[in-house]
Amino acid sequence: MTPNTIKPLPLYIYLILLIQITLTNGAAIQIRTILTPRQTPTPTPITPPPSLIMSCPEYSRVANLSTIASNTTLRGAFLRSSSLGTFAAAHILDVEKPKLASIKFDKDLNQQCGNLSELAIVEADRNLTNGVVAGMRLLDAPGVAPDNLAMPILAVLFVVLMGVPASAL
């Protein structure tokens, strides 16, 4: 028989667990104290009332781009004619469109600058008639024109490649 001896492996495991628990609890306490918000008894600063939400040129830009963004014909013409590319041009329109809702009915801004949102609608229509959108000349839509000789050739090629539809048999 062997005398009662303490085996070293379970002792090491208990020691490692004890150290790990101690370090984990200490780190958790330290993280909680770091993330605890500190409250200061400073008073709320007094801000002067804003004179206008934005300047007149900025209001004009927002009104013009929002008008283009909300009309599908103008939006398509803008995306086609923009030299920035489709995604960048669409991002510009998507950012500016929601801004108009908050400033469209601002009495002070409309009194000082005039109702630029209504003016943007009228001028966008006039510019589209003249072949201009946002100061850019309208570009022709890419693709094959219906009266082009390539259209019947492409149609026959498409039927040959895809097969005759079952309804035509």
PDB file of C-alpha atoms in Angstrom:
ATOM      1  CA  MET A   1       0.000   0.000   0.000  1.00  0.00           C
ATOM      2  CA  THR A   2       1.069   3.473  -0.717  1.00  0.00           C
ATOM      3  CA  PRO A   3       0.671   6.141   1.843  1.00  0.00           C
ATOM      4  CA  ASN A   4      -1.819   8.988   1.289  1.00  0.00           C
ATOM      5  CA  THR A   5       0.031  11.283  -1.022  1.00  0.00           C
ATOM      6  CA  ILE A   6      -1.278  14.205  -2.926  1.00  0.00           C
ATOM      7  CA  LYS A   7      -0.898  13.670  -6.630  1.00  0.00           C
ATOM      8  CA  PRO A   8       0.596  16.717  -8.379  1.00  0.00           C
ATOM      9  CA  LEU A   9      -1.614  16.716 -11.519  1.00  0.00           C
ATOM     10  CA  PRO A  10      -4.961  17.472  -9.789  1.00  0.00           C
ATOM     11  CA  LEU A  11      -3.204  20.073  -7.641  1.00  0.00           C
ATOM     12  CA  TYR A  12      -1.918  21.868 -10.744  1.00  0.00           C
ATOM     13  CA  ILE A  13      -5.383  21.790 -12.306  1.00  0.00           C
ATOM     14  CA  TYR A  14      -6.946  23.306  -9.178  1.00  0.00           C
ATOM     15  CA  LEU A  15      -4.247  25.956  -9.033  1.00  0.00           C
ATOM     16  CA  ILE A  16      -4.718  26.899 -12.703  1.00  0.00           C
ATOM     17  CA  LEU A  17      -8.512  27.099 -12.255  1.00  0.00           C
ATOM     18  CA  LEU A  18      -8.126  29.294  -9.181  1.00  0.00           C
ATOM     19  CA  ILE A  19      -5.790  31.686 -11.030  1.00  0.00           C
ATOM     20  CA  GLN A  20      -8.038  31.755 -14.094  1.00  0.00           C
ATOM     21  CA  ILE A  21     -11.150  32.548 -12.032  1.00  0.00           C
ATOM     22  CA  THR A  22      -9.322  35.279 -10.149  1.00  0.00           C
ATOM     23  CA  LEU A  23      -7.998  36.918 -13.315  1.00  0.00           C
ATOM     24  CA  THR A  24     -11.319  36.648 -15.119  1.00  0.00           C
ATOM     25  CA  ASN A  25     -13.237  38.263 -12.271  1.00  0.00           C
ATOM     26  CA  GLY A  26     -10.625  40.982 -11.955  1.00  0.00           C
ATOM     27  CA  ALA A  27     -10.776  41.732 -15.675  1.00  0.00           C
ATOM     28  CA  ALA A  28     -14.581  41.799 -15.602  1.00  0.00           C
ATOM     29  CA  ILE A  29     -14.581  44.243 -12.711  1.00  0.00           C
ATOM     30  CA  GLN A  30     -12.009  46.427 -14.457  1.00  0.00           C
ATOM     31  CA  ILE A  31     -14.014  46.452 -17.719  1.00  0.00           C
ATOM     32  CA  ARG A  32     -17.208  47.319 -15.875  1.00  0.00           C
ATOM     33  CA  THR A  33     -15.532  50.209 -14.091  1.00  0.00           C
ATOM     34  CA  ILE A  34     -14.045  51.476 -17.350  1.00  0.00           C
ATOM     35  CA  LEU A  35     -17.427  51.416 -19.109  1.00  0.00           C
ATOM     36  CA  THR A  36     -19.338  53.012 -16.264  1.00  0.00           C
ATOM     37  CA  PRO A  37     -20.548  56.432 -17.447  1.00  0.00           C
ATOM     38  CA  ARG A  38     -19.452  59.344 -15.354  1.00  0.00           C
ATOM     39  CA  GLN A  39     -21.993  61.968 -14.573  1.00  0.00           C
ATOM     40  CA  THR A  40     -20.944  65.510 -14.122  1.00  0.00           C
ATOM     41  CA  PRO A  41     -23.134  68.216 -12.641  1.00  0.00           C
ATOM     42  CA  THR A  42     -22.454  70.661 -15.494  1.00  0.00           C
ATOM     43  CA  PRO A  43     -25.442  72.689 -16.572  1.00  0.00           C
ATOM     44  CA  THR A  44     -26.843  72.442 -20.067  1.00  0.00           C
ATOM     45  CA  PRO A  45     -25.224  75.101 -22.249  1.00  0.00           C
ATOM     46  CA  ILE A  46     -27.534  77.777 -23.571  1.00  0.00           C
ATOM     47  CA  THR A  47     -27.510  77.861 -27.347  1.00  0.00           C
ATOM     48  CA  PRO A  48     -28.745  80.824 -29.313  1.00  0.00           C
ATOM     49  CA  PRO A  49     -31.755  80.170 -31.525  1.00  0.00           C
ATOM     50  CA  PRO A  50     -30.774  79.201 -35.052  1.00  0.00           C
ATOM     51  CA  SER A  51     -31.393  81.873 -37.634  1.00  0.00           C
ATOM     52  CA  LEU A  52     -31.867  79.526 -40.583  1.00  0.00           C
ATOM     53  CA  ILE A  53     -31.570  75.803 -41.061  1.00  0.00           C
ATOM     54  CA  MET A  54     -29.372  76.270 -44.133  1.00  0.00           C
ATOM     55  CA  SER A  55     -28.246  78.911 -46.587  1.00  0.00           C
ATOM     56  CA  CYS A  56     -30.179  79.805 -49.741  1.00  0.00           C
ATOM     57  CA  PRO A  57     -27.643  78.236 -52.169  1.00  0.00           C
ATOM     58  CA  GLU A  58     -27.683  75.009 -50.167  1.00  0.00           C
ATOM     59  CA  TYR A  59     -31.501  75.042 -50.135  1.00  0.00           C
ATOM     60  CA  SER A  60     -31.470  75.495 -53.918  1.00  0.00           C
ATOM     61  CA  ARG A  61     -29.083  72.553 -54.371  1.00  0.00           C
ATOM     62  CA  VAL A  62     -31.150  70.297 -52.109  1.00  0.00           C
ATOM     63  CA  ALA A  63     -34.381  71.310 -53.867  1.00  0.00           C
ATOM     64  CA  ASN A  64     -32.939  70.653 -57.331  1.00  0.00           C
ATOM     65  CA  LEU A  65     -31.414  67.283 -56.491  1.00  0.00           C
ATOM     66  CA  SER A  66     -34.506  66.187 -54.537  1.00  0.00           C
ATOM     67  CA  THR A  67     -36.712  67.067 -57.495  1.00  0.00           C
ATOM     68  CA  ILE A  68     -34.480  65.007 -59.775  1.00  0.00           C
ATOM     69  CA  ALA A  69     -34.456  62.127 -57.287  1.00  0.00           C
ATOM     70  CA  SER A  70     -38.237  62.007 -56.914  1.00  0.00           C
ATOM     71  CA  ASN A  71     -39.031  61.998 -60.665  1.00  0.00           C
ATOM     72  CA  THR A  72     -38.129  58.727 -62.425  1.00  0.00           C
ATOM     73  CA  THR A  73     -37.645  60.382 -65.821  1.00  0.00           C
ATOM     74  CA  LEU A  74     -35.303  63.004 -64.404  1.00  0.00           C
ATOM     75  CA  ARG A  75     -33.523  60.415 -62.246  1.00  0.00           C
ATOM     76  CA  GLY A  76     -32.892  58.147 -65.232  1.00  0.00           C
ATOM     77  CA  ALA A  77     -31.637  61.055 -67.319  1.00  0.00           C
ATOM     78  CA  PHE A  78     -29.360  62.198 -64.483  1.00  0.00           C
ATOM     79  CA  LEU A  79     -27.918  58.717 -63.959  1.00  0.00           C
ATOM     80  CA  ARG A  80     -27.361  58.276 -67.693  1.00  0.00           C
ATOM     81  CA  SER A  81     -25.738  61.696 -68.184  1.00  0.00           C
ATOM     82  CA  SER A  82     -23.618  61.816 -65.030  1.00  0.00           C
ATOM     83  CA  SER A  83     -19.872  61.406 -65.499  1.00  0.00           C
ATOM     84  CA  LEU A  84     -19.545  60.077 -61.943  1.00  0.00           C
ATOM     85  CA  GLY A  85     -21.021  56.660 -62.722  1.00  0.00           C
ATOM     86  CA  THR A  86     -24.334  55.146 -61.771  1.00  0.00           C
ATOM     87  CA  PHE A  87     -23.642  54.240 -58.150  1.00  0.00           C
ATOM     88  CA  ALA A  88     -22.013  57.549 -57.188  1.00  0.00           C
ATOM     89  CA  ALA A  89     -24.736  59.570 -58.923  1.00  0.00           C
ATOM     90  CA  ALA A  90     -27.489  57.478 -57.312  1.00  0.00           C
ATOM     91  CA  HIS A  91     -25.860  57.969 -53.905  1.00  0.00           C
ATOM     92  CA  ILE A  92     -25.915  61.744 -54.368  1.00  0.00           C
ATOM     93  CA  LEU A  93     -29.637  61.651 -55.151  1.00  0.00           C
ATOM     94  CA  ASP A  94     -30.427  59.221 -52.331  1.00  0.00           C
ATOM     95  CA  VAL A  95     -28.649  61.423 -49.779  1.00  0.00           C
ATOM     96  CA  GLU A  96     -30.288  64.687 -50.871  1.00  0.00           C
ATOM     97  CA  LYS A  97     -33.872  63.453 -51.320  1.00  0.00           C
ATOM     98  CA  PRO A  98     -34.804  63.079 -47.612  1.00  0.00           C
ATOM     99  CA  LYS A  99     -33.398  66.517 -46.742  1.00  0.00           C
ATOM    100  CA  LEU A 100     -36.126  68.359 -48.635  1.00  0.00           C
ATOM    101  CA  ALA A 101     -38.962  67.056 -46.449  1.00  0.00           C
ATOM    102  CA  SER A 102     -37.630  68.846 -43.364  1.00  0.00           C
ATOM    103  CA  ILE A 103     -36.986  72.204 -45.056  1.00  0.00           C
ATOM    104  CA  LYS A 104     -39.744  72.427 -47.664  1.00  0.00           C
ATOM    105  CA  PHE A 105     -42.277  74.008 -45.292  1.00  0.00           C
ATOM    106  CA  ASP A 106     -39.873  76.098 -43.218  1.00  0.00           C
ATOM    107  CA  LYS A 107     -41.520  79.544 -43.207  1.00  0.00           C
ATOM    108  CA  ASP A 108     -38.401  81.525 -42.334  1.00  0.00           C
ATOM    109  CA  LEU A 109     -36.312  79.849 -45.032  1.00  0.00           C
ATOM    110  CA  ASN A 110     -39.020  80.238 -47.674  1.00  0.00           C
ATOM    111  CA  GLN A 111     -39.545  83.859 -46.708  1.00  0.00           C
ATOM    112  CA  GLN A 112     -35.866  84.711 -47.047  1.00  0.00           C
ATOM    113  CA  CYS A 113     -35.012  82.554 -50.095  1.00  0.00           C
ATOM    114  CA  GLY A 114     -38.356  82.142 -51.799  1.00  0.00           C
ATOM    115  CA  ASN A 115     -40.024  78.782 -52.328  1.00  0.00           C
ATOM    116  CA  LEU A 116     -37.126  77.129 -54.137  1.00  0.00           C
ATOM    117  CA  SER A 117     -38.714  73.676 -54.081  1.00  0.00           C
ATOM    118  CA  GLU A 118     -41.583  74.837 -56.316  1.00  0.00           C
ATOM    119  CA  LEU A 119     -39.139  76.712 -58.525  1.00  0.00           C
ATOM    120  CA  ALA A 120     -36.998  73.562 -58.849  1.00  0.00           C
ATOM    121  CA  ILE A 121     -39.984  71.579 -60.163  1.00  0.00           C
ATOM    122  CA  VAL A 122     -40.785  74.176 -62.828  1.00  0.00           C
ATOM    123  CA  GLU A 123     -37.163  74.632 -63.883  1.00  0.00           C
ATOM    124  CA  ALA A 124     -36.452  70.892 -63.987  1.00  0.00           C
ATOM    125  CA  ASP A 125     -39.350  70.456 -66.412  1.00  0.00           C
ATOM    126  CA  ARG A 126     -38.123  73.347 -68.556  1.00  0.00           C
ATOM    127  CA  ASN A 127     -34.542  72.032 -68.551  1.00  0.00           C
ATOM    128  CA  LEU A 128     -35.646  68.510 -69.498  1.00  0.00           C
ATOM    129  CA  THR A 129     -37.549  69.955 -72.462  1.00  0.00           C
ATOM    130  CA  ASN A 130     -34.319  71.705 -73.519  1.00  0.00           C
ATOM    131  CA  GLY A 131     -32.281  68.491 -73.149  1.00  0.00           C
ATOM    132  CA  VAL A 132     -30.508  69.414 -69.916  1.00  0.00           C
ATOM    133  CA  VAL A 133     -30.614  67.810 -66.466  1.00  0.00           C
ATOM    134  CA  ALA A 134     -28.684  69.286 -63.507  1.00  0.00           C
ATOM    135  CA  GLY A 135     -26.599  71.375 -65.908  1.00  0.00           C
ATOM    136  CA  MET A 136     -25.552  68.355 -68.020  1.00  0.00           C
ATOM    137  CA  ARG A 137     -26.568  67.645 -71.598  1.00  0.00           C
ATOM    138  CA  LEU A 138     -28.737  64.543 -71.904  1.00  0.00           C
ATOM    139  CA  LEU A 139     -26.950  61.556 -73.367  1.00  0.00           C
ATOM    140  CA  ASP A 140     -28.680  59.076 -75.635  1.00  0.00           C
ATOM    141  CA  ALA A 141     -29.760  55.819 -74.051  1.00  0.00           C
ATOM    142  CA  PRO A 142     -27.367  52.977 -74.844  1.00  0.00           C
ATOM    143  CA  GLY A 143     -28.634  49.985 -76.779  1.00  0.00           C
ATOM    144  CA  VAL A 144     -29.943  49.003 -80.176  1.00  0.00           C
ATOM    145  CA  ALA A 145     -32.574  51.177 -81.819  1.00  0.00           C
ATOM    146  CA  PRO A 146     -35.768  49.290 -82.848  1.00  0.00           C
ATOM    147  CA  ASP A 147     -35.425  50.331 -86.503  1.00  0.00           C
ATOM    148  CA  ASN A 148     -31.833  49.114 -86.717  1.00  0.00           C
ATOM    149  CA  LEU A 149     -31.043  46.088 -88.933  1.00  0.00           C
ATOM    150  CA  ALA A 150     -29.332  44.388 -86.014  1.00  0.00           C
ATOM    151  CA  MET A 151     -32.641  43.996 -84.127  1.00  0.00           C
ATOM    152  CA  PRO A 152     -34.171  41.228 -86.347  1.00  0.00           C
ATOM    153  CA  ILE A 153     -30.815  39.461 -86.501  1.00  0.00           C
ATOM    154  CA  LEU A 154     -30.575  39.491 -82.704  1.00  0.00           C
ATOM    155  CA  ALA A 155     -34.171  38.224 -82.403  1.00  0.00           C
ATOM    156  CA  VAL A 156     -33.497  35.263 -84.722  1.00  0.00           C
ATOM    157  CA  LEU A 157     -30.238  34.505 -82.949  1.00  0.00           C
ATOM    158  CA  PHE A 158     -32.028  34.578 -79.594  1.00  0.00           C
ATOM    159  CA  VAL A 159     -34.728  32.134 -80.802  1.00  0.00           C
ATOM    160  CA  VAL A 160     -32.091  29.786 -82.237  1.00  0.00           C
ATOM    161  CA  LEU A 161     -30.058  29.808 -79.035  1.00  0.00           C
ATOM    162  CA  MET A 162     -32.999  29.524 -76.645  1.00  0.00           C
ATOM    163  CA  GLY A 163     -35.142  27.195 -78.758  1.00  0.00           C
ATOM    164  CA  VAL A 164     -38.638  27.612 -80.053  1.00  0.00           C
ATOM    165  CA  PRO A 165     -41.142  28.300 -77.267  1.00  0.00           C
ATOM    166  CA  ALA A 166     -43.525  25.454 -76.450  1.00  0.00           C
ATOM    167  CA  SER A 167     -46.556  27.663 -77.143  1.00  0.00           C
ATOM    168  CA  ALA A 168     -45.462  28.136 -80.785  1.00  0.00           C
ATOM    169  CA  LEU A 169     -45.426  24.371 -81.500  1.00  0.00           C
TER     170      LEU A 169
END
